[in-house]
PDB file of C-alpha atoms and ligand atoms in Angstrom:
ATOM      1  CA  UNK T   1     -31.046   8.020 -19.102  1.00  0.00           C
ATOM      2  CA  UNK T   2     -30.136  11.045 -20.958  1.00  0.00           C
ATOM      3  CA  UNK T   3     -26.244  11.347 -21.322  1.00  0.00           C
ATOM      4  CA  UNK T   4     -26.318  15.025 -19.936  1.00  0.00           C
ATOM      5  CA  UNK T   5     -27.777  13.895 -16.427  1.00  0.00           C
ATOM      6  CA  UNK T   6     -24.275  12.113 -16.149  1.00  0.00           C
ATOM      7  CA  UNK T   7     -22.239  15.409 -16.865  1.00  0.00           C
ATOM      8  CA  UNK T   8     -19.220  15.905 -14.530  1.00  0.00           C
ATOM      9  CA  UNK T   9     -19.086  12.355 -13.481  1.00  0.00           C
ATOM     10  CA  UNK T  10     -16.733   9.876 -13.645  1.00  0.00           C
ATOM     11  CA  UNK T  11     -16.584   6.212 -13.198  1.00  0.00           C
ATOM     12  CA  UNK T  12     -13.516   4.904 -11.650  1.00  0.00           C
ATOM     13  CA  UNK T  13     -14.313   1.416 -10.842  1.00  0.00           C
ATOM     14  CA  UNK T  14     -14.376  -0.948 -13.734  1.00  0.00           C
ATOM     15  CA  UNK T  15     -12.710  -4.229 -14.306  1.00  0.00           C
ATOM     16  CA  UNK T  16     -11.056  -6.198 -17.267  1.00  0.00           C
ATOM     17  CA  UNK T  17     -10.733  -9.640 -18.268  1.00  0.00           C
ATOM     18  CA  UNK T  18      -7.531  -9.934 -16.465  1.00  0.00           C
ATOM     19  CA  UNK T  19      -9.238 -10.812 -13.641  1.00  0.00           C
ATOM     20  CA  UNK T  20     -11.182 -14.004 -15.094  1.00  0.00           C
ATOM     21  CA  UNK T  21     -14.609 -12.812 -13.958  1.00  0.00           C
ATOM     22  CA  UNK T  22     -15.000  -9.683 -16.434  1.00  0.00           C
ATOM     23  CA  UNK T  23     -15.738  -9.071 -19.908  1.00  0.00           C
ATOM     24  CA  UNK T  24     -14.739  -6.624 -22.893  1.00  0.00           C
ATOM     25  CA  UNK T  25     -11.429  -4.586 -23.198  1.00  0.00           C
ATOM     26  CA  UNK T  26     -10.827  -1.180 -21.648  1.00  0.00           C
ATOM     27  CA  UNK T  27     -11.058   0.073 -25.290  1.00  0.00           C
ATOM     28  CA  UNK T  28     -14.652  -0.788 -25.125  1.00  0.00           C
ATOM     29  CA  UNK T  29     -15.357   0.757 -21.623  1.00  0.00           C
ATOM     30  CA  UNK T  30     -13.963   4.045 -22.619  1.00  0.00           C
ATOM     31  CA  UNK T  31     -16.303   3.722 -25.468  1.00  0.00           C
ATOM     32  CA  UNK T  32     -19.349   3.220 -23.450  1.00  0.00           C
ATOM     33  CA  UNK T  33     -17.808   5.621 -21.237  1.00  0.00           C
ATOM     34  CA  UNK T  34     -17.983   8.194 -24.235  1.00  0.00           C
ATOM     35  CA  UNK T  35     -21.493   7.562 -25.201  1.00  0.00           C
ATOM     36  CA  UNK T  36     -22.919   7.823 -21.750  1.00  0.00           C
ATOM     37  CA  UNK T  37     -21.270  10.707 -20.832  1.00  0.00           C
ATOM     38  CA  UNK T  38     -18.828  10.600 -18.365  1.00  0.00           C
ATOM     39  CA  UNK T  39     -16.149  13.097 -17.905  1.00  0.00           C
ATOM     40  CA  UNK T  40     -13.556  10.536 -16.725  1.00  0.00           C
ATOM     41  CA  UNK T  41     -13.045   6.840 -16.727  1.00  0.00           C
ATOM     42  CA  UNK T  42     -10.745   5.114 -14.602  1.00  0.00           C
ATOM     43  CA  UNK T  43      -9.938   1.220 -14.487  1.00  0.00           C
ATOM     44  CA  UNK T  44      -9.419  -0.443 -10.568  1.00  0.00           C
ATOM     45  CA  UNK T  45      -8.760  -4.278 -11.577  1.00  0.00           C
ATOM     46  CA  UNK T  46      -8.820  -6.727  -9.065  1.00  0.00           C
ATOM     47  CA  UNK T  47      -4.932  -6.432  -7.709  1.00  0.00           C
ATOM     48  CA  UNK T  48      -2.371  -8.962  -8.328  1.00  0.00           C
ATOM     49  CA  UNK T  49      -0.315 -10.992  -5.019  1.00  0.00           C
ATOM     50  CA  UNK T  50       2.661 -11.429  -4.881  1.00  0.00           C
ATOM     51  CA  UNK T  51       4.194 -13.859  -6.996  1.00  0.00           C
ATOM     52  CA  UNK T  52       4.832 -16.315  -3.675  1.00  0.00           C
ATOM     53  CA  UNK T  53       1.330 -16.677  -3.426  1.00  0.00           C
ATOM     54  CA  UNK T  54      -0.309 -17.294  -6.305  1.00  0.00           C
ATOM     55  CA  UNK T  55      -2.488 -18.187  -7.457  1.00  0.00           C
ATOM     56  CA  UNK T  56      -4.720 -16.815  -4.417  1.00  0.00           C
ATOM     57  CA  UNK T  57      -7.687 -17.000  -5.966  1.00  0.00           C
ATOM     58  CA  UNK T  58      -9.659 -17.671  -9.307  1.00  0.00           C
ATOM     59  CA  UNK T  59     -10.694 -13.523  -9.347  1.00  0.00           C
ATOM     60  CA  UNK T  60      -7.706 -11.372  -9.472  1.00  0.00           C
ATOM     61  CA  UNK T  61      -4.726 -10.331 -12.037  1.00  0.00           C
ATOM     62  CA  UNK T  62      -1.407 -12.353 -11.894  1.00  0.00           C
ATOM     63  CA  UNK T  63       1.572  -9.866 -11.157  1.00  0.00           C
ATOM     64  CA  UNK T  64       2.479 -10.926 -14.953  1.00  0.00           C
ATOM     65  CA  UNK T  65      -0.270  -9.920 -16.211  1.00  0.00           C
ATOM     66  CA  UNK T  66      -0.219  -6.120 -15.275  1.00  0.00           C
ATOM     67  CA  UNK T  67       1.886  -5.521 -18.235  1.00  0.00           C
ATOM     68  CA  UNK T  68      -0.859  -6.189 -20.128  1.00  0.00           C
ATOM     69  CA  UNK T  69      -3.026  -3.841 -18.191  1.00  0.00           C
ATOM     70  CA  UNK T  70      -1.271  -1.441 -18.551  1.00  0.00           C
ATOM     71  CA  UNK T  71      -1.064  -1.620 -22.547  1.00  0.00           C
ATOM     72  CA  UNK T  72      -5.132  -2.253 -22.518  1.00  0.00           C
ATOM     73  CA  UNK T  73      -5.289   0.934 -20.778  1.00  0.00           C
ATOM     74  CA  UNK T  74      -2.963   2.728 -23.171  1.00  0.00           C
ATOM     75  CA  UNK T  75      -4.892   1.474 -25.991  1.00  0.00           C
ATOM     76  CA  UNK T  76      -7.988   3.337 -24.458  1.00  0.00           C
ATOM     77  CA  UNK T  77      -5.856   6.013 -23.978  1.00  0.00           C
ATOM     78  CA  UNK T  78      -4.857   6.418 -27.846  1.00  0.00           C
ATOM     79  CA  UNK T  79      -8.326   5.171 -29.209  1.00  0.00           C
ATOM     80  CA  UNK T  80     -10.074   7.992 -27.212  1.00  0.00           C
ATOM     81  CA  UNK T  81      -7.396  11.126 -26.351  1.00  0.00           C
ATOM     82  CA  UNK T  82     -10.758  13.092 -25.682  1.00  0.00           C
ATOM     83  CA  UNK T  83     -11.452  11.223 -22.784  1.00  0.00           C
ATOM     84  CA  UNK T  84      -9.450  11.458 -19.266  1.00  0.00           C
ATOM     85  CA  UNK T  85      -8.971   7.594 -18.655  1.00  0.00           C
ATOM     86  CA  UNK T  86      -7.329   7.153 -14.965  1.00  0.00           C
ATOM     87  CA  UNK T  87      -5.216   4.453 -14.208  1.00  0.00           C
ATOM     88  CA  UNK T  88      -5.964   2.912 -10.892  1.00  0.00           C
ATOM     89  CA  UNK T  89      -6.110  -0.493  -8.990  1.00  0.00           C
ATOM     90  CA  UNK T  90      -9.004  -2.251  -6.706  1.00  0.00           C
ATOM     91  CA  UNK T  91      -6.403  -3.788  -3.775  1.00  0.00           C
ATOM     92  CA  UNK T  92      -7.576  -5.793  -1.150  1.00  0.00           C
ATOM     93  CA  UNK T  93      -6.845  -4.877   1.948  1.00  0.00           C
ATOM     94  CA  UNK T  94      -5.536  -7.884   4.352  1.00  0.00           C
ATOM     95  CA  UNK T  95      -3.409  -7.413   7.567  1.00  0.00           C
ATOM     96  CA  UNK T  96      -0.089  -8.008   7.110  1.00  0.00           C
ATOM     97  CA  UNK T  97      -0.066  -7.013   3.150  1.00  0.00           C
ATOM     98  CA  UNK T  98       0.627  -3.696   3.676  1.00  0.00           C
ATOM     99  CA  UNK T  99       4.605  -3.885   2.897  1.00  0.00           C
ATOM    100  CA  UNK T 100       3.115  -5.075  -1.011  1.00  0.00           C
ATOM    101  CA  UNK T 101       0.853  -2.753  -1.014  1.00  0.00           C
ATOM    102  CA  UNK T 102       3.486  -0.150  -1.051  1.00  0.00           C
ATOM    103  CA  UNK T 103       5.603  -2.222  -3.270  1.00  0.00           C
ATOM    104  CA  UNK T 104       2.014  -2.133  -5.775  1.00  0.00           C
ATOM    105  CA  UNK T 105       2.139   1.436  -5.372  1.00  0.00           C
ATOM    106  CA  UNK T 106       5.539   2.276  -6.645  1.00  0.00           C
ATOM    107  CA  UNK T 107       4.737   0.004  -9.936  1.00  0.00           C
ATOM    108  CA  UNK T 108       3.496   2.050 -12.109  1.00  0.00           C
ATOM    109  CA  UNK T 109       2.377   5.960 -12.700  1.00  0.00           C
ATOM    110  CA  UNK T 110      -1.344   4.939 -10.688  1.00  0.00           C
ATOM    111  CA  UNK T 111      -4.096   7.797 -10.480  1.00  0.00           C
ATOM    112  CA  UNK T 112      -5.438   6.387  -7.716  1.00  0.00           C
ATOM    113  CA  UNK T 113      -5.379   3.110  -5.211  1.00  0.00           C
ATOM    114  CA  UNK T 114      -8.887   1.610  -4.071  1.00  0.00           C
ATOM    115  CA  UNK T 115      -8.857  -0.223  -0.542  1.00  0.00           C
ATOM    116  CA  UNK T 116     -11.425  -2.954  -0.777  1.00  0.00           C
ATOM    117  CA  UNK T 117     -12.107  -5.410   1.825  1.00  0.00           C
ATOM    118  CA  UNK T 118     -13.444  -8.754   0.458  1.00  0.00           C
ATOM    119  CA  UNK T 119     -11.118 -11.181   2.786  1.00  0.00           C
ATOM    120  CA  UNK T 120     -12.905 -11.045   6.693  1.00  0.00           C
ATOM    121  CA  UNK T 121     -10.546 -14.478   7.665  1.00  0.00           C
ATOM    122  CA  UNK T 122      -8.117 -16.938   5.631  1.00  0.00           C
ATOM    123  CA  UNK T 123     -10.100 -18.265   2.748  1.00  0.00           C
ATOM    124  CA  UNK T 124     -13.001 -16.365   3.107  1.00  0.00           C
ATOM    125  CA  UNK T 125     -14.087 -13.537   0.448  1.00  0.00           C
ATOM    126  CA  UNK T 126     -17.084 -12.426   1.872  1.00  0.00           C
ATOM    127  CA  UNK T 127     -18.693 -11.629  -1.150  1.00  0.00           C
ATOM    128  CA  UNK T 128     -17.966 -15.038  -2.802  1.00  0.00           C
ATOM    129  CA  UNK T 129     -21.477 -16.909  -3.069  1.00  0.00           C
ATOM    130  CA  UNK T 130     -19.355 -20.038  -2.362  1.00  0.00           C
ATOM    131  CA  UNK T 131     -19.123 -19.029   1.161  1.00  0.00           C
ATOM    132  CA  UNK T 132     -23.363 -18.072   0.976  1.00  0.00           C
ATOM    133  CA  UNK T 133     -23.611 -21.176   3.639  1.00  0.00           C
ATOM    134  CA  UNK T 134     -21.271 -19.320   6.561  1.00  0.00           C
ATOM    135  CA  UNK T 135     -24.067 -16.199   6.923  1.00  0.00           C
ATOM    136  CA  UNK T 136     -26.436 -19.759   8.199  1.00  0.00           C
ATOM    137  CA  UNK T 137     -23.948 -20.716   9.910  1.00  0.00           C
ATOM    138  CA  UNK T 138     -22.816 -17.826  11.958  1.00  0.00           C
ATOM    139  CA  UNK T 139     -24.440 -14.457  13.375  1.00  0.00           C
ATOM    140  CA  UNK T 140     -24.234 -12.144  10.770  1.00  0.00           C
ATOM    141  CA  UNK T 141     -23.240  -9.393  13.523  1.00  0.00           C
ATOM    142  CA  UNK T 142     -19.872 -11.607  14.041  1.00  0.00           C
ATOM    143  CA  UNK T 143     -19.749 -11.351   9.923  1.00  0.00           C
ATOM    144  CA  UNK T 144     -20.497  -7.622   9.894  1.00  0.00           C
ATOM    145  CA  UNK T 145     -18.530  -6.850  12.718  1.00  0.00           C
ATOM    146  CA  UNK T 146     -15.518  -9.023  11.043  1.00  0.00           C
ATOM    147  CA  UNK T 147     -15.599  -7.051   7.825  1.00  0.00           C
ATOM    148  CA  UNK T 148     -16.414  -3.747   9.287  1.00  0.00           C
ATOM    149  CA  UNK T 149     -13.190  -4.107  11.992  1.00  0.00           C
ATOM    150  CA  UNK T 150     -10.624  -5.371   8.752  1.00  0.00           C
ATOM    151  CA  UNK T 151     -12.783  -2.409   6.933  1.00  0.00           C
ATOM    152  CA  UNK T 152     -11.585   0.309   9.810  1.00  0.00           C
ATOM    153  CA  UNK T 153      -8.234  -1.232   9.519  1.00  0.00           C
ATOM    154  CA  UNK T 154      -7.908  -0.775   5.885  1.00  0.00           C
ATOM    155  CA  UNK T 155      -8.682   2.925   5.788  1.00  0.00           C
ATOM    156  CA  UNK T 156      -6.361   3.826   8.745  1.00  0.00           C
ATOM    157  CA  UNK T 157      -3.657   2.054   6.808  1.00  0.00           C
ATOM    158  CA  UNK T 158      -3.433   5.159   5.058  1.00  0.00           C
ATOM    159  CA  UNK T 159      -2.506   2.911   1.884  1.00  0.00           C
ATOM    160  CA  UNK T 160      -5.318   4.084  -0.304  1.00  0.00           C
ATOM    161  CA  UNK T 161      -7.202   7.153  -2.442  1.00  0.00           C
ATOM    162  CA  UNK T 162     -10.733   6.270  -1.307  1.00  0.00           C
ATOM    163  CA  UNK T 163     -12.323   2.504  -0.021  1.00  0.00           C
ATOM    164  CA  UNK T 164     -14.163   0.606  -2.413  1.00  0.00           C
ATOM    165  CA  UNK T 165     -18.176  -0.635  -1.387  1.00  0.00           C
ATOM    166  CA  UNK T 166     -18.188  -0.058   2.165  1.00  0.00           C
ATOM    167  CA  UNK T 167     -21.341  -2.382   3.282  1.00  0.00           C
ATOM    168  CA  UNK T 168     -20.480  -4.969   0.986  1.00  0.00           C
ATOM    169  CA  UNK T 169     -21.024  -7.850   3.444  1.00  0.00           C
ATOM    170  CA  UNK T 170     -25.190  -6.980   2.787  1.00  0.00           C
ATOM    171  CA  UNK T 171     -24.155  -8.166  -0.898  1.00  0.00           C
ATOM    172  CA  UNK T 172     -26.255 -11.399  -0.100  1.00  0.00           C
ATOM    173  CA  UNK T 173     -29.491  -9.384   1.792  1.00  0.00           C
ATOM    174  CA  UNK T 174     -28.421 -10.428   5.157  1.00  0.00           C
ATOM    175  CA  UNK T 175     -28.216  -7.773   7.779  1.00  0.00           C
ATOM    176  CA  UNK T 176     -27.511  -7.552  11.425  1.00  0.00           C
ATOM    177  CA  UNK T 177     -30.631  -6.779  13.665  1.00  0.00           C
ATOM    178  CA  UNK T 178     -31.136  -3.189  15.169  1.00  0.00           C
ATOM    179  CA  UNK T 179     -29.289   0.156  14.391  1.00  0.00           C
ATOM    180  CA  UNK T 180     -26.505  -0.710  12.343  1.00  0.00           C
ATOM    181  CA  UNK T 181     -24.922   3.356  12.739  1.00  0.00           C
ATOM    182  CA  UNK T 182     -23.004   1.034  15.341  1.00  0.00           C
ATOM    183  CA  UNK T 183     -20.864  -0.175  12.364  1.00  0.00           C
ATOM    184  CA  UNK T 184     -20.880   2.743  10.282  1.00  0.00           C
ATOM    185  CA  UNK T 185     -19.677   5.309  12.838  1.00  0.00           C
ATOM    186  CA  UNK T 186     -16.433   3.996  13.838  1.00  0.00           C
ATOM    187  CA  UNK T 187     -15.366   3.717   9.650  1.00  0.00           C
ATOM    188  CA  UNK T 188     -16.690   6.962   8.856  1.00  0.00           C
ATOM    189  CA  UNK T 189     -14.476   8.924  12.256  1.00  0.00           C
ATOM    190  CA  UNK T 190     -11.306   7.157  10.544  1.00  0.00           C
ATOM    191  CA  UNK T 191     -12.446   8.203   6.576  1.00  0.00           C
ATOM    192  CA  UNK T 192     -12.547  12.051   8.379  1.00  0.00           C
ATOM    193  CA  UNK T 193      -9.213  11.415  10.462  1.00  0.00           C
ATOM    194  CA  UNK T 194      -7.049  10.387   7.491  1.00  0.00           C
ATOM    195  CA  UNK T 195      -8.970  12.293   4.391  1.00  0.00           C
ATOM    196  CA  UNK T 196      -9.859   8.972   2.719  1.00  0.00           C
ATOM    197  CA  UNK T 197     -12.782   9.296   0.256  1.00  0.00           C
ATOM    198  CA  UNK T 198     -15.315   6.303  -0.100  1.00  0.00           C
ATOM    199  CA  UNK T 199     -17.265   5.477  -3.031  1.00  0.00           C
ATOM    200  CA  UNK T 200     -21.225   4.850  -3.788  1.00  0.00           C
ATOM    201  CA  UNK T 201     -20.964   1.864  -5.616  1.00  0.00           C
ATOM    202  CA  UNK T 202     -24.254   0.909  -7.899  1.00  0.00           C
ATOM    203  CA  UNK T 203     -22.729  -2.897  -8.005  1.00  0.00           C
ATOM    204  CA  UNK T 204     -25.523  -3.424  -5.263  1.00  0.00           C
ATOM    205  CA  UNK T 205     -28.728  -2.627  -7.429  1.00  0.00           C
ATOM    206  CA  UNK T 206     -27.632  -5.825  -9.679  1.00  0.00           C
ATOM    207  CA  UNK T 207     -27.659  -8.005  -6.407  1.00  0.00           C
ATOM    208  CA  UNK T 208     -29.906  -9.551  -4.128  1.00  0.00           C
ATOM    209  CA  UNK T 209     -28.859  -6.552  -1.695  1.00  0.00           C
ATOM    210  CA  UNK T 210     -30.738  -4.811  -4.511  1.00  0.00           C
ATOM    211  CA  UNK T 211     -29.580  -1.420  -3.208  1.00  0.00           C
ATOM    212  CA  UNK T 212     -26.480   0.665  -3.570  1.00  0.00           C
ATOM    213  CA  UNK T 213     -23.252   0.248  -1.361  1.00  0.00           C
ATOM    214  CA  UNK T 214     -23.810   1.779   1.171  1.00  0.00           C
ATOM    215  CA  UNK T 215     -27.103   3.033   2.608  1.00  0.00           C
ATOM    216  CA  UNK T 216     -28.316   6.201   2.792  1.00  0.00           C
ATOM    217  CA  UNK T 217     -27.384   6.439   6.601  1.00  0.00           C
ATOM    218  CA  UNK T 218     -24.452   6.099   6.297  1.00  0.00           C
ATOM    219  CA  UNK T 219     -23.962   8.775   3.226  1.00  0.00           C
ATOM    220  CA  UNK T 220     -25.863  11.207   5.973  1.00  0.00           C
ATOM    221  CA  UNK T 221     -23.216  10.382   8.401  1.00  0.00           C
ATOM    222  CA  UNK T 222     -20.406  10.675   5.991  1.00  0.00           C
ATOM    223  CA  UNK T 223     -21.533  14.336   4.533  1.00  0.00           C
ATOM    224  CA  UNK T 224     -21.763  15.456   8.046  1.00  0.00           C
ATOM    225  CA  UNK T 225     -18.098  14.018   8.444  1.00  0.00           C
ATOM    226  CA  UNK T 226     -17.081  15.960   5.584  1.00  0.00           C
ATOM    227  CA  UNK T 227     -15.950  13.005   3.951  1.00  0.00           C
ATOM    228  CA  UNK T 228     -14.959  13.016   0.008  1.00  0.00           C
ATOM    229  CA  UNK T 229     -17.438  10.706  -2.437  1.00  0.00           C
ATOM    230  CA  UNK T 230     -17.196   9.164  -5.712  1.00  0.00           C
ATOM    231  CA  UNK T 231     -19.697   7.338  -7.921  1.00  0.00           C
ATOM    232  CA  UNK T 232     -18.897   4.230  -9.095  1.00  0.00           C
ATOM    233  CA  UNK T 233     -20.167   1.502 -11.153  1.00  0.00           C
ATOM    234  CA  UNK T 234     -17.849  -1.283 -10.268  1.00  0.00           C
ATOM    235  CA  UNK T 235     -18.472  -2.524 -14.101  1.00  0.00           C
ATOM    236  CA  UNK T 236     -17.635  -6.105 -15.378  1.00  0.00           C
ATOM    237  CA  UNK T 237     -18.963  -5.787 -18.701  1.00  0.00           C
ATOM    238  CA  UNK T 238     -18.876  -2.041 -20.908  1.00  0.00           C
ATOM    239  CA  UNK T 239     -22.646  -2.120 -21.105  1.00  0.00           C
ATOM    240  CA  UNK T 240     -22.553  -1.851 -16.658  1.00  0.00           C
ATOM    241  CA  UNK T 241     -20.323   1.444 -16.889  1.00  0.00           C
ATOM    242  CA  UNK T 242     -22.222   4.267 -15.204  1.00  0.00           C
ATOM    243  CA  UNK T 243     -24.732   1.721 -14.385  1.00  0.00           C
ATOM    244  CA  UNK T 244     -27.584   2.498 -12.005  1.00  0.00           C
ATOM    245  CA  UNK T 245     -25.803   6.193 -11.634  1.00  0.00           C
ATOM    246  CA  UNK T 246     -29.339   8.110 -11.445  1.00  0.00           C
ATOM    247  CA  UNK T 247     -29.980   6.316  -8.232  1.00  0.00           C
ATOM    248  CA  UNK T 248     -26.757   6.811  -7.044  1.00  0.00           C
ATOM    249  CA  UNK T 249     -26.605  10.610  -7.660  1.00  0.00           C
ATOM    250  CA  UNK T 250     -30.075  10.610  -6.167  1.00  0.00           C
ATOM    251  CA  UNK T 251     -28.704   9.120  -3.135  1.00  0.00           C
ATOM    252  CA  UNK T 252     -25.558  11.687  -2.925  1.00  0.00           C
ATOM    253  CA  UNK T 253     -27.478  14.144  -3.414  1.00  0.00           C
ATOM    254  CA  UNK T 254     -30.386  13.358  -0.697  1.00  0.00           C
ATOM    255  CA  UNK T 255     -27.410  12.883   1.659  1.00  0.00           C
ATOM    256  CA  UNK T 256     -26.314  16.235   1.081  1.00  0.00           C
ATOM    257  CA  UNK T 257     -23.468  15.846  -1.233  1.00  0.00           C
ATOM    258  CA  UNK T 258     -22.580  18.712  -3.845  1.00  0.00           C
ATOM    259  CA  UNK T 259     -19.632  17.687  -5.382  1.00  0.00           C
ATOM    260  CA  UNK T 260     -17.719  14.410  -5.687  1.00  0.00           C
ATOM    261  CA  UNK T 261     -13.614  13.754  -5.601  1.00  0.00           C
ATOM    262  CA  UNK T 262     -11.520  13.392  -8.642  1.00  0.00           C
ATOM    263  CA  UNK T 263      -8.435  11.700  -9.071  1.00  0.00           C
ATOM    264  CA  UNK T 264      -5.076  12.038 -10.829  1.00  0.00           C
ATOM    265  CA  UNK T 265      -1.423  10.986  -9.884  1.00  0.00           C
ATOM    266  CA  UNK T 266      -2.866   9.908  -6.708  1.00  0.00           C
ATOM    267  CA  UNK T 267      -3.632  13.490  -6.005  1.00  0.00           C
ATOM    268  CA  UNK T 268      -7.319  14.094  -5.190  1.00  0.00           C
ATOM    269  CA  UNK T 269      -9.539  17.327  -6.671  1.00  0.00           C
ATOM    270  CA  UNK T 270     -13.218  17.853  -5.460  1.00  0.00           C
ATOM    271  CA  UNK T 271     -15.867  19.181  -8.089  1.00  0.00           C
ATOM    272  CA  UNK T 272     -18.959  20.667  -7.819  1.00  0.00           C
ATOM    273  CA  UNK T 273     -21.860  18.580  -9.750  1.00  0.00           C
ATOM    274  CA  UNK T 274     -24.953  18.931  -7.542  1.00  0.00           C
TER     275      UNK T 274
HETATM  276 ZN1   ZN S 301     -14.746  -8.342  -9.525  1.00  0.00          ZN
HETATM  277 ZN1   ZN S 302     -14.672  -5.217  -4.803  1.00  0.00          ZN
END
């Protein structure tokens, strides 16, 4: 797409190899960033546990490793000064993390915290196709109503700048029967009562969902909640940054969005691009 469709956007939801499941250096996001467009990048790597507990998994940073995160992102920084390059964190939200969560946030000079839910019980990252077998195995509306309860929980933490793919437990194309508002309404009343924004995230056109996170009924509900929005590509590879953002920004915009939410210092800035 022409770079100038992408004017006033930013992308605030990319990964690096820190994490073990991405590819290319920050240097080379902000390049792609640069060529596409954007008026901002920002990276949100997968966030580290605490030391106690690792390793949790094979798809986060160790706590050792942020260092190093923080000099890839300064290396952006000095390779591109042209280009605002945010500093930010994907966390996952789990009950009874919250006391690291705050320790997370005092770490460093962050732009912004996202609050992801990928954990909906012990073990289980609902978005990891090992687990593909459970959504046989159990009603998806106990899955859905799992993630979308830790989801609710995760926002009203008050921990974070916006929440990271909010329908992500469609990743796979299974969905609960009937009107699903039923799961959207209750997240988007505690986005409003704490001034959290949420994020479209285009991650979902390059899965079997084949669709953005989330659905256009809920962006309807969340304009009318006066909710903030960002666009994000949640890139793990340079060549996904700003990734499927036509159809996103088609999307915003059908819902009745005019502007989306910037970030910086944690402090967040709405901007006009509709
Ligand atoms: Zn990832
Ligand atoms: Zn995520």
């Amino acid at each position: 797409m022409p770079a100038n469709l992408l004017n006033g956007l930013t992308d605030y939801h990319t990964h690096t190899p820190l994490c073990h499941h991405a590819e290319g250096w920050p240097i080379d996001y902000a390049r792609a960033a640069m060529e596409r467009g954007l008026a901002e990048l920002g990276f949100a790597d997968h966030s580290p546990m605490p030391a106690a507990l690792e390793p949790f998994d094979d798809w986060r940073m160790a706590l050792a490793d942020l260092p190093r995160y923080f000099d890839a992102v300064d290396a952006a920084r000095a390779a591109f000064p042209q280009l605002p390059i945010r500093l930010g964190l994907e966390v996952d939200y789990i009950a009874g993390h919250e006391a690291w969560i705050e320790e997370l946030a005092g770490m460093a000079d962050w732009d912004f915290l996202i609050g992801s839910v990928h954990y909906i019980a012990p073990g289980w990252d609902v978005d990891n196709p090992a687990h593909l077998s459970r959504f046989e195995a159990q009603p998806v509306e106990e899955i859905w109503q799992l993630y979308f309860t830790a989801y609710e929980r995760c926002i009203r933490s008050r921990l974070f700048d916006f929440v990271g793919h909010p329908d992500l437990p469609k990743k796979f194309g299974y969905r609960p029967e009937g009107d699903l508002r039923r799961f959207y309404e209750p997240v988007i009343a505690a986005l409003a009562e704490t001034g959290t924004a949420f994020e479209i995230n285009t991650a979902g056109l390059r899965k079997p969902a084949g669709e953005c996170y989330p659905v256009l009924e809920f962006l309807k509900l969340a304009r009318e909640a006066g909710v903030g929005l960002l666009i994000n590509s949640d890139a793990h590879a340079p060549q996904e940054v700003g990734a499927g953002f036509e159809v996103g920004l088609a999307l915003a915009k059908e819902a009745g969005f005019r502007g989306v939410v910037r970030f910086e210092g944690r402090k967040g800035r709405a901007v006009k691009i509709l």
